[in-house]
Coordinates of C-alpha atoms and ligand atoms in Angstrom, one line a residue:
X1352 CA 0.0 0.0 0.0
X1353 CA 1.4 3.2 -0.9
X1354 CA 0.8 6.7 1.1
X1355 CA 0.2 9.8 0.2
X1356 CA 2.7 10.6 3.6
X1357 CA 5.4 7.5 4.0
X1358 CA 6.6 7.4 7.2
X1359 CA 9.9 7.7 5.2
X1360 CA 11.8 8.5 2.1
X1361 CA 15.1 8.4 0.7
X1362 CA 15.8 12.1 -0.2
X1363 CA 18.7 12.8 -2.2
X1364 CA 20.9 15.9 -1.6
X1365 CA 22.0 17.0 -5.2
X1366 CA 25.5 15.2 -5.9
X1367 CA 24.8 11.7 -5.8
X1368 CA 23.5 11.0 -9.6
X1369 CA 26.8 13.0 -10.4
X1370 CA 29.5 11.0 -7.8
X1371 CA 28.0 7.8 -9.4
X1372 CA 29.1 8.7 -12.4
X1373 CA 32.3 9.7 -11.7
X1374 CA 33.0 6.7 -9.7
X1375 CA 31.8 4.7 -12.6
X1376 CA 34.5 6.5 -14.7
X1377 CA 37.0 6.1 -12.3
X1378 CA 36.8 2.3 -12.9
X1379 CA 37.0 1.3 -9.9
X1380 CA 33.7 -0.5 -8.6
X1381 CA 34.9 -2.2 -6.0
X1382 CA 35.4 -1.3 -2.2
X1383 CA 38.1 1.2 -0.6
X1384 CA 38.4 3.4 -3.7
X1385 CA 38.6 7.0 -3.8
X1386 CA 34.9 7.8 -2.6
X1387 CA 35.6 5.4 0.3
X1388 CA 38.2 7.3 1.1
X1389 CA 36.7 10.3 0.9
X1390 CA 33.9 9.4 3.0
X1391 CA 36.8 8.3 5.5
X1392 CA 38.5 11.7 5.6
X1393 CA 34.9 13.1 6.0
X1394 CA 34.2 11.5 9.0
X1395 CA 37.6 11.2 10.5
X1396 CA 38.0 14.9 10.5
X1397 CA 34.0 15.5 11.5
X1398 CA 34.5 13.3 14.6
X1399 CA 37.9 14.1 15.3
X1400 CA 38.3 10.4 15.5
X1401 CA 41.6 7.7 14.6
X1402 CA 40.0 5.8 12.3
X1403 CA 36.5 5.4 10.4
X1404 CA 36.0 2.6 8.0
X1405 CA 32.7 2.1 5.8
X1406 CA 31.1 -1.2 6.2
X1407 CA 27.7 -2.6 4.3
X1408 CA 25.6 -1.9 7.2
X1409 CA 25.5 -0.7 10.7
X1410 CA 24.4 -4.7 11.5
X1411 CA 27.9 -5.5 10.3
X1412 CA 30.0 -3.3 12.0
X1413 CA 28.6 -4.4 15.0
X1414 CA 29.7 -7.9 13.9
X1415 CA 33.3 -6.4 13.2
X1416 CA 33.1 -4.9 17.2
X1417 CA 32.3 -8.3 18.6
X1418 CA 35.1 -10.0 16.1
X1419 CA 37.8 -7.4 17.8
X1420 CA 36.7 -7.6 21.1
X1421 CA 37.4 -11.3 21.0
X1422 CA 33.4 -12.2 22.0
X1423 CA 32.9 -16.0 22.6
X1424 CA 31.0 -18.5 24.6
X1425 CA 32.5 -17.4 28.0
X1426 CA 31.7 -13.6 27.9
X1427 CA 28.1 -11.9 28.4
X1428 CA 27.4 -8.6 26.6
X1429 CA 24.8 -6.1 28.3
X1430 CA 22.8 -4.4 26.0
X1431 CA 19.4 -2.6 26.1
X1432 CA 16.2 -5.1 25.5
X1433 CA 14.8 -2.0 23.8
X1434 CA 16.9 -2.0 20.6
X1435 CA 17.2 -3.1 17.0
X1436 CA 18.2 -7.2 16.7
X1437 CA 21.7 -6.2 15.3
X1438 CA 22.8 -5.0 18.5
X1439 CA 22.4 -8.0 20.2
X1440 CA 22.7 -10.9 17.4
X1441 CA 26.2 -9.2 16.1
X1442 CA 27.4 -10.3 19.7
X1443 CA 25.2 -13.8 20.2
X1444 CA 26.8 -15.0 16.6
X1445 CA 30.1 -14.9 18.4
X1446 CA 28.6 -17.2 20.9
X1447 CA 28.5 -15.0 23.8
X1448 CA 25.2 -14.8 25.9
X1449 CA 23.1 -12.1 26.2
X1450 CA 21.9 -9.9 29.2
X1451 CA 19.5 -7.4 28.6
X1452 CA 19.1 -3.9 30.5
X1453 CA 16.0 -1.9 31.0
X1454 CA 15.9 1.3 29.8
X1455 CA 15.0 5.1 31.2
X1456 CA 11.4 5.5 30.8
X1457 CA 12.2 9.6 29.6
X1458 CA 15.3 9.1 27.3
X1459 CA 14.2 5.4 26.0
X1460 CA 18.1 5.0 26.3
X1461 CA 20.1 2.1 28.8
X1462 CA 19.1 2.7 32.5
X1463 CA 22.4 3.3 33.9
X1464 CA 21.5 3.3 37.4
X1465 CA 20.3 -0.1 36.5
X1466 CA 23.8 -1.4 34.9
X1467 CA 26.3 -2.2 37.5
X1468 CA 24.4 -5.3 39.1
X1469 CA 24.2 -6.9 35.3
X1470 CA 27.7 -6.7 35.5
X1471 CA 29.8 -10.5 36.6
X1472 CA 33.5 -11.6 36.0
X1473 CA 31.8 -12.3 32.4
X1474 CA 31.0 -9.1 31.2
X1475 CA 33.0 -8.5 28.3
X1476 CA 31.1 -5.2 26.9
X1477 CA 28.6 -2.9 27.4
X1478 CA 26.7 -2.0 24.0
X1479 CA 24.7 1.1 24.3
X1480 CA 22.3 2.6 21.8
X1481 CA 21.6 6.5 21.9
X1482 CA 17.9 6.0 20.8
X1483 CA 16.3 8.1 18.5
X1484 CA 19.8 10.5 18.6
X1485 CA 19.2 11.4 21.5
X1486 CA 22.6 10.4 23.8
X1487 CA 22.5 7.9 27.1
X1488 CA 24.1 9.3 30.4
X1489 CA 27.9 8.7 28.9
X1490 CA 29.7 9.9 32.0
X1491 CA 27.8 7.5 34.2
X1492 CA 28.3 4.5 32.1
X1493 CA 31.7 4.9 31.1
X1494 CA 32.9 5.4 34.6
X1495 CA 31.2 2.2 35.7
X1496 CA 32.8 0.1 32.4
X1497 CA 36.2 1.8 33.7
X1498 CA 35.5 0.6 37.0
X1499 CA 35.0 -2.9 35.9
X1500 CA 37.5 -3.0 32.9
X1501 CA 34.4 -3.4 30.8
X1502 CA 34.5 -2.2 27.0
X1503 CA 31.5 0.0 26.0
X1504 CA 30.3 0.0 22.5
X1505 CA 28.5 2.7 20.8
X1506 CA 25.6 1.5 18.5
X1507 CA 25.4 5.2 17.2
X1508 CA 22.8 4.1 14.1
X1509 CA 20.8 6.8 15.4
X1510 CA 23.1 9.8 16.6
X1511 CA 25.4 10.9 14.0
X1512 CA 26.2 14.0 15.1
X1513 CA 25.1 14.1 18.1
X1514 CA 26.5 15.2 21.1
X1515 CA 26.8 14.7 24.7
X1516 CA 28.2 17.5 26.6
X1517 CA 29.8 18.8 24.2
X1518 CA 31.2 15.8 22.6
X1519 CA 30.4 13.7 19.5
X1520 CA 28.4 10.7 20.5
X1521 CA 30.1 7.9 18.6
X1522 CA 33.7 8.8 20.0
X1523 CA 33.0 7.7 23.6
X1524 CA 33.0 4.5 23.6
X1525 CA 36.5 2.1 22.2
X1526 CA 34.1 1.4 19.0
X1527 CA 31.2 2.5 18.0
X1528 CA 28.5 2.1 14.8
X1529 CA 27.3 3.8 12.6
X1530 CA 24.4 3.5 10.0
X1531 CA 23.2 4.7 6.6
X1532 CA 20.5 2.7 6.0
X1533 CA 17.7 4.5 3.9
X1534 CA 16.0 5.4 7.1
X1535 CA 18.6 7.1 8.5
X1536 CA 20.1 10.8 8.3
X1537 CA 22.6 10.1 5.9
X1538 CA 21.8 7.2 3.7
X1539 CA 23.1 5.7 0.8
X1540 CA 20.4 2.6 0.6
X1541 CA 21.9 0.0 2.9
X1542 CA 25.7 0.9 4.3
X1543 CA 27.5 1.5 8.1
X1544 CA 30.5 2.6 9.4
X1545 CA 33.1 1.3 12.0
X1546 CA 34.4 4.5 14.0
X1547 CA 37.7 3.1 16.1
X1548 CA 38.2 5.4 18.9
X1549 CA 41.0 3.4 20.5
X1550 CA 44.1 3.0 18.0
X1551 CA 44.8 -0.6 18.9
X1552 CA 41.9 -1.8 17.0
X1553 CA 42.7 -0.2 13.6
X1554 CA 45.1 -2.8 11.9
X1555 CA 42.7 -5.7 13.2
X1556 CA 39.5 -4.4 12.0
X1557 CA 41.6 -3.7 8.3
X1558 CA 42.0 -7.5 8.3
X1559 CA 38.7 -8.7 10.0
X1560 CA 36.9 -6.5 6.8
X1561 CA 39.2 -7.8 4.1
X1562 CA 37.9 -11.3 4.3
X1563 CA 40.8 -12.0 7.3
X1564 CA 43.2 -11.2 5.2
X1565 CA 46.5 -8.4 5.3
X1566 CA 45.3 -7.3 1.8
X1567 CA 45.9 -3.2 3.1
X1568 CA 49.3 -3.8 4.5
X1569 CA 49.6 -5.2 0.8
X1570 CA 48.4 -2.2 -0.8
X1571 CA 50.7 -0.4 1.8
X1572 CA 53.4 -2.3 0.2
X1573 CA 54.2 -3.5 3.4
X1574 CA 53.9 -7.4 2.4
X1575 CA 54.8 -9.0 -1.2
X1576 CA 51.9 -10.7 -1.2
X1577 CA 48.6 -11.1 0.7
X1578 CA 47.8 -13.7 2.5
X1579 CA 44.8 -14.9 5.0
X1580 CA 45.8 -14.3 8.9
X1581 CA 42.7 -14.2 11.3
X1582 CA 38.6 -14.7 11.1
X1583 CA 37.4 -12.3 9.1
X1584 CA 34.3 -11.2 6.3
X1585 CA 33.4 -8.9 3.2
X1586 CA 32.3 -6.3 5.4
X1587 CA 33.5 -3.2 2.7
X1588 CA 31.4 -1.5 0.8
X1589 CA 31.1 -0.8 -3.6
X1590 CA 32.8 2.9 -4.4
X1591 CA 29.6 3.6 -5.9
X1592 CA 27.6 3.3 -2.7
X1593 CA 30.2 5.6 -1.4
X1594 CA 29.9 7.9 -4.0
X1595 CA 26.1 8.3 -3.2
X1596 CA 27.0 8.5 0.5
X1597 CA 29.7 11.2 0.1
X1598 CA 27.0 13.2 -1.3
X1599 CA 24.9 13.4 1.3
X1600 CA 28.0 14.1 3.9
X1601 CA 28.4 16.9 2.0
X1602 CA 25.6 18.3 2.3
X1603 CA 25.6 17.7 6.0
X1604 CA 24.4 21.2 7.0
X1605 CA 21.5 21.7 5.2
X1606 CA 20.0 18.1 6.0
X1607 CA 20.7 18.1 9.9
X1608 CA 18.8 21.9 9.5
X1609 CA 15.8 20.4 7.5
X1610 CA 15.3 18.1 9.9
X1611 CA 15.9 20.3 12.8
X1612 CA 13.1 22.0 11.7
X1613 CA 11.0 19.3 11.0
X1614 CA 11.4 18.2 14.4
X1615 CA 11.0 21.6 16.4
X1616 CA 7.7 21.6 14.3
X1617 CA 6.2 18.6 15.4
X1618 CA 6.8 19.4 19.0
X1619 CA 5.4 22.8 19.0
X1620 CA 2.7 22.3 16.7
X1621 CA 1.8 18.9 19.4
X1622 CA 2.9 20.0 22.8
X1623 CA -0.5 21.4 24.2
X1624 CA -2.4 18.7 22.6
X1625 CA -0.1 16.1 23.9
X1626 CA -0.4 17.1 27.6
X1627 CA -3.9 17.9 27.4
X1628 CA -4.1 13.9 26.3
X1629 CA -1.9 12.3 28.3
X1630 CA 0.7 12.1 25.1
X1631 CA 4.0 11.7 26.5
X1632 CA 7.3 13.7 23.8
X1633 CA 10.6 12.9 23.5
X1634 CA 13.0 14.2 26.1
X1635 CA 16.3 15.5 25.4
X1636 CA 18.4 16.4 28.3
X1637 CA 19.5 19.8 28.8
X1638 CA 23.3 18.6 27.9
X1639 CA 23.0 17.3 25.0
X1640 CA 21.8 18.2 21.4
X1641 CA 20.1 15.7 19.5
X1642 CA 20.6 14.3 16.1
X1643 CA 16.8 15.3 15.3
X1644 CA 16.8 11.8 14.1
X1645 CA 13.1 10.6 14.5
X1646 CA 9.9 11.6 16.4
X1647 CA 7.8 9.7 18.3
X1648 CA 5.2 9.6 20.7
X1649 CA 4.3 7.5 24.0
X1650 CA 0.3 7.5 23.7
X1651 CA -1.6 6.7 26.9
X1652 CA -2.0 2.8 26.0
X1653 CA -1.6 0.1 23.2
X1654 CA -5.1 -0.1 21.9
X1655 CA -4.9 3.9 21.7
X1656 CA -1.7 2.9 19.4
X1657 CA -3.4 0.8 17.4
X1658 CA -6.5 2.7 16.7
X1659 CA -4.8 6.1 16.1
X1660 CA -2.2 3.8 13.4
X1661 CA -5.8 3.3 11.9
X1662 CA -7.2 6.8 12.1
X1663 CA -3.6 7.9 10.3
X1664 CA -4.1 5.6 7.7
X1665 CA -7.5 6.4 6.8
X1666 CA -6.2 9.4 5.9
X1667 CA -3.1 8.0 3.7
X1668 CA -0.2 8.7 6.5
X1669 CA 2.0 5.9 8.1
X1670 CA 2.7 6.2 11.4
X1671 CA 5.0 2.9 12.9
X1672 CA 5.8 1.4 16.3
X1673 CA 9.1 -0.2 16.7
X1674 CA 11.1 -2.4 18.7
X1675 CA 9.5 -5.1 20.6
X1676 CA 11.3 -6.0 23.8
X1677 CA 14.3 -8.4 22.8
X1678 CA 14.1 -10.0 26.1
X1679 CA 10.8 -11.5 25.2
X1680 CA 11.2 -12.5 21.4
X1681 CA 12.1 -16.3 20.7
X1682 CA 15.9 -15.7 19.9
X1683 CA 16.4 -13.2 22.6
X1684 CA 15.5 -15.9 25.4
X1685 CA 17.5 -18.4 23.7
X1686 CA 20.7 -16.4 23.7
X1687 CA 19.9 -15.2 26.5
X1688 CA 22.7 -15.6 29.9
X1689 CA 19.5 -15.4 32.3
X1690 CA 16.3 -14.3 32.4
X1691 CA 15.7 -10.3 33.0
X1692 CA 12.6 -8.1 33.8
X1693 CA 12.7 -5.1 31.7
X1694 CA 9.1 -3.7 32.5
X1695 CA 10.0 -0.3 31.3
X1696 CA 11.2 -1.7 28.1
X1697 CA 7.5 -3.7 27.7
X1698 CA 5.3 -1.0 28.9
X1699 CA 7.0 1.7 26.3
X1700 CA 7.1 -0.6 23.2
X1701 CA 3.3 -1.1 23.4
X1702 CA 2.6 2.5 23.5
X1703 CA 5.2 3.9 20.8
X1704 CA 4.5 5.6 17.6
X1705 CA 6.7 7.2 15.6
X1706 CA 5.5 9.7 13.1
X1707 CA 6.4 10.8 9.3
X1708 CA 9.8 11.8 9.2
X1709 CA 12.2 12.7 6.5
X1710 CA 14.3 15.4 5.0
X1711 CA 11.9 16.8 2.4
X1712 CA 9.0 16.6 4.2
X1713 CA 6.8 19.5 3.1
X1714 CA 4.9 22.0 5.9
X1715 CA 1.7 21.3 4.0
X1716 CA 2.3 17.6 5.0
X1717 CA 3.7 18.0 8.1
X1718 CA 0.8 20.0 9.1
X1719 CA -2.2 17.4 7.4
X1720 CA 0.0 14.8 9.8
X1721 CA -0.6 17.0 13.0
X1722 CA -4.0 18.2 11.9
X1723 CA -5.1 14.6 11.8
X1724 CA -3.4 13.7 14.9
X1725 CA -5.5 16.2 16.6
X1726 CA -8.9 15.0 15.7
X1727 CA -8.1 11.6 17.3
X1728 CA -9.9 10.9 20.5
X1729 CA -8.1 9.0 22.7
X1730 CA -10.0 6.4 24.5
X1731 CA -9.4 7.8 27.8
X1732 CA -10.6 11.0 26.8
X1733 CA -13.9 10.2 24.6
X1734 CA -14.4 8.6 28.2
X1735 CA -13.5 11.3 30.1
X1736 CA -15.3 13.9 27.6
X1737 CA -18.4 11.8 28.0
Ligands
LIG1459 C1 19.9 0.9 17.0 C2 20.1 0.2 15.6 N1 21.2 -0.5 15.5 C3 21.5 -1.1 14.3 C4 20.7 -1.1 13.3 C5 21.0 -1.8 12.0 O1 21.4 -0.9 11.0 P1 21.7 -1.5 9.5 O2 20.3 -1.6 8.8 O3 22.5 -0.4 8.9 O4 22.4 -2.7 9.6 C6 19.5 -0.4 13.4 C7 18.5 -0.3 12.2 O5 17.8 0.6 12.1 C8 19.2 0.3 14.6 O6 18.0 1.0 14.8

């Protein structure tokens, strides 16, 4: 079913049709070419980072961050049961077991006031997840991984540009991931990123995404020939999806201010209506500045969620929930180290909606969304208006 208002879509930013082309003519199709590298430089200097190195999604640079931190059978990973399947499966396909953390019920982001009793003599990592681009309480959760020797991860698919206190969200952590899935901010169809924060990862994570093998110190010149030397996968994206990508980097301003204002609009245009119907908006937290990723709501109950998805698409706009606890679904028990209650996590995903959100979304649009949000009547309130 198509709508007249998607929830998303792809918008390009003006170079990509053009970067194609040129990266066609430069004859080289393959990964780590001279858009790749470009893109590299991009983010390296953005960040202020060591090293950043595309992958083909966000999925498998989490994969490359449980590779390097040597993730196996022994270890447990923390991560938030309120997250996308790739945070936790990149870690469980390495073997190690799962234990899931609740979540703040005003940031959706990992309860760190809840994190140090998950933590035993098997806690290898900490993966974080600064939902929506919004960023978790860093200083709180980085001080408790230093306290234990614990790694923290970043899944930064979210939060590009982002920043807590001051600083980019995506260099805290020893790793972190990023993605540029359609969905996203920046988006070239389906691609990621490794950002390597700590140095001693680099020359591992060049092997782990050439197939295990020292094929860069080759091109380095470095070795005569190259040869395979540890576990590794075809985790490097075609030049021509970095092409596309480098495109929308550059045009990096004007899409984080489109959305910007997007955003600002939907909370203005909604903030009396949601408190006067017991609508909860996002929080950000006075230090930090959001990525103006995605909005969404907490409505008073599920079967409001469901009737008002209805009520949006009578009227040809898709509005979406999103994750479902992971500490519930079949895979998440299975991989599971022990059981965990995550009641924050249940109660928010049944009462999440996330509304129309994308680059070029037009005012006229924006404003049929709100307009139509407005005419809803909550159960509660038909009830209470009765
Ligand atoms: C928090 C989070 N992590 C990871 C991913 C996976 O990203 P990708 O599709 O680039 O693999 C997603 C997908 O949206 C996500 O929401």
């Amino acid at each position: 079913m198509s709508y007249r208002i998607p929830f998303n879509r792809p918008c390009l930013a003006g170079n990509e049709y053009r970067y194609i082309a040129e990266a066609i003519a430069n004859g080289h199709a393959s990964g780590d070419g001279p858009f790749t590298r470009r893109c590299h430089e991009f983010l390296e200097t953005e960040l202020g980072v060591p090293r950043v190195l595309l992958t083909t999604s966000c999925t498998h640079a989490l994969e490359m961050a449980a590779l390097l931190l040597d993730c196996g059978p022994e270890d447990e990973v923390i991560v938030p049961s309120f997250t996308f399947v790739s945070t936790a499966n990149a870690f469980a396909l390495r073997g190690a077991r799962l234990v899931y953390a609740d979540v703040r019920p005003d940031t959706l982001n990992l309860d760190e006031s809840l994190l140090e009793p998950l933590i035993t003599p098997r806690t290898k990592a900490i993966v974080v997840v600064h939902y929506a681009g919004v960023p978790c309480e860093m200083d709180s959760i980085l001080a408790i991984g230093a306290r234990h020797g614990i790694r923290v991860v970043e899944d930064n698919a979210h939060a590009l540009f982002s920043r807590y206190k001051s600083t980019y969200t995506g260099t805290l952590g020893c790793l972190a991931t990023q993605s540029f899935h359609e969905t996203k901010n920046f988006m070239c169809g389906e691609g990621g990123a490794l950002v390597i924060n700590d140095p001693e990862f680099i020359e591992r994570a060049l092997v782990i995404r050439e197939k295990g093998t020292n094929r860069s110190r080759f091109f380095r010149g470095e070795v005569d020939k190259y040869t395979w030397v540890d576990l590794g996968s075809s985790y490097l994206p075609s030049d021509l999806l970095a092409a596309f990508l480098l495109a929308q980097f550059e045009a990096r301003e004007t899409i984080q201010e489109k959305r910007r204002q997007v955003w600002n609009r939907y909370y203005e245009s909604l903030a009396d209506w949601a408190e006067s119907n017991g609508v909860k908006l996002p929080v950000i937290p006075a230090d930090c500045e959001q990525a103006y990723h995605m909005f969404y709501m907490l409505l008073p109950s599920a079967e409001d969620r469901e009737s008002l998805i209805s009520h949006l698409k009578s009227q040809s706009i898709l509005g979406v929930f999103h994750y479902t606890p992971l500490h519930l679904s079949e895979a998440g028990k299975k991989f599971a180290a022990r059981s965990s209650s995550c009641p924050v996590t249940e109660d928010l995903s049944e009462r999440l909606l996330r509304l129309p959100f994308y680059n070029d979304l037009s005012r006229n649009d924006q404003d049929h969304v709100t307009t139509t949000l407005m005419k809803f009547r909550f159960r509660a309130f038909s009830r209470r208006a009765s």
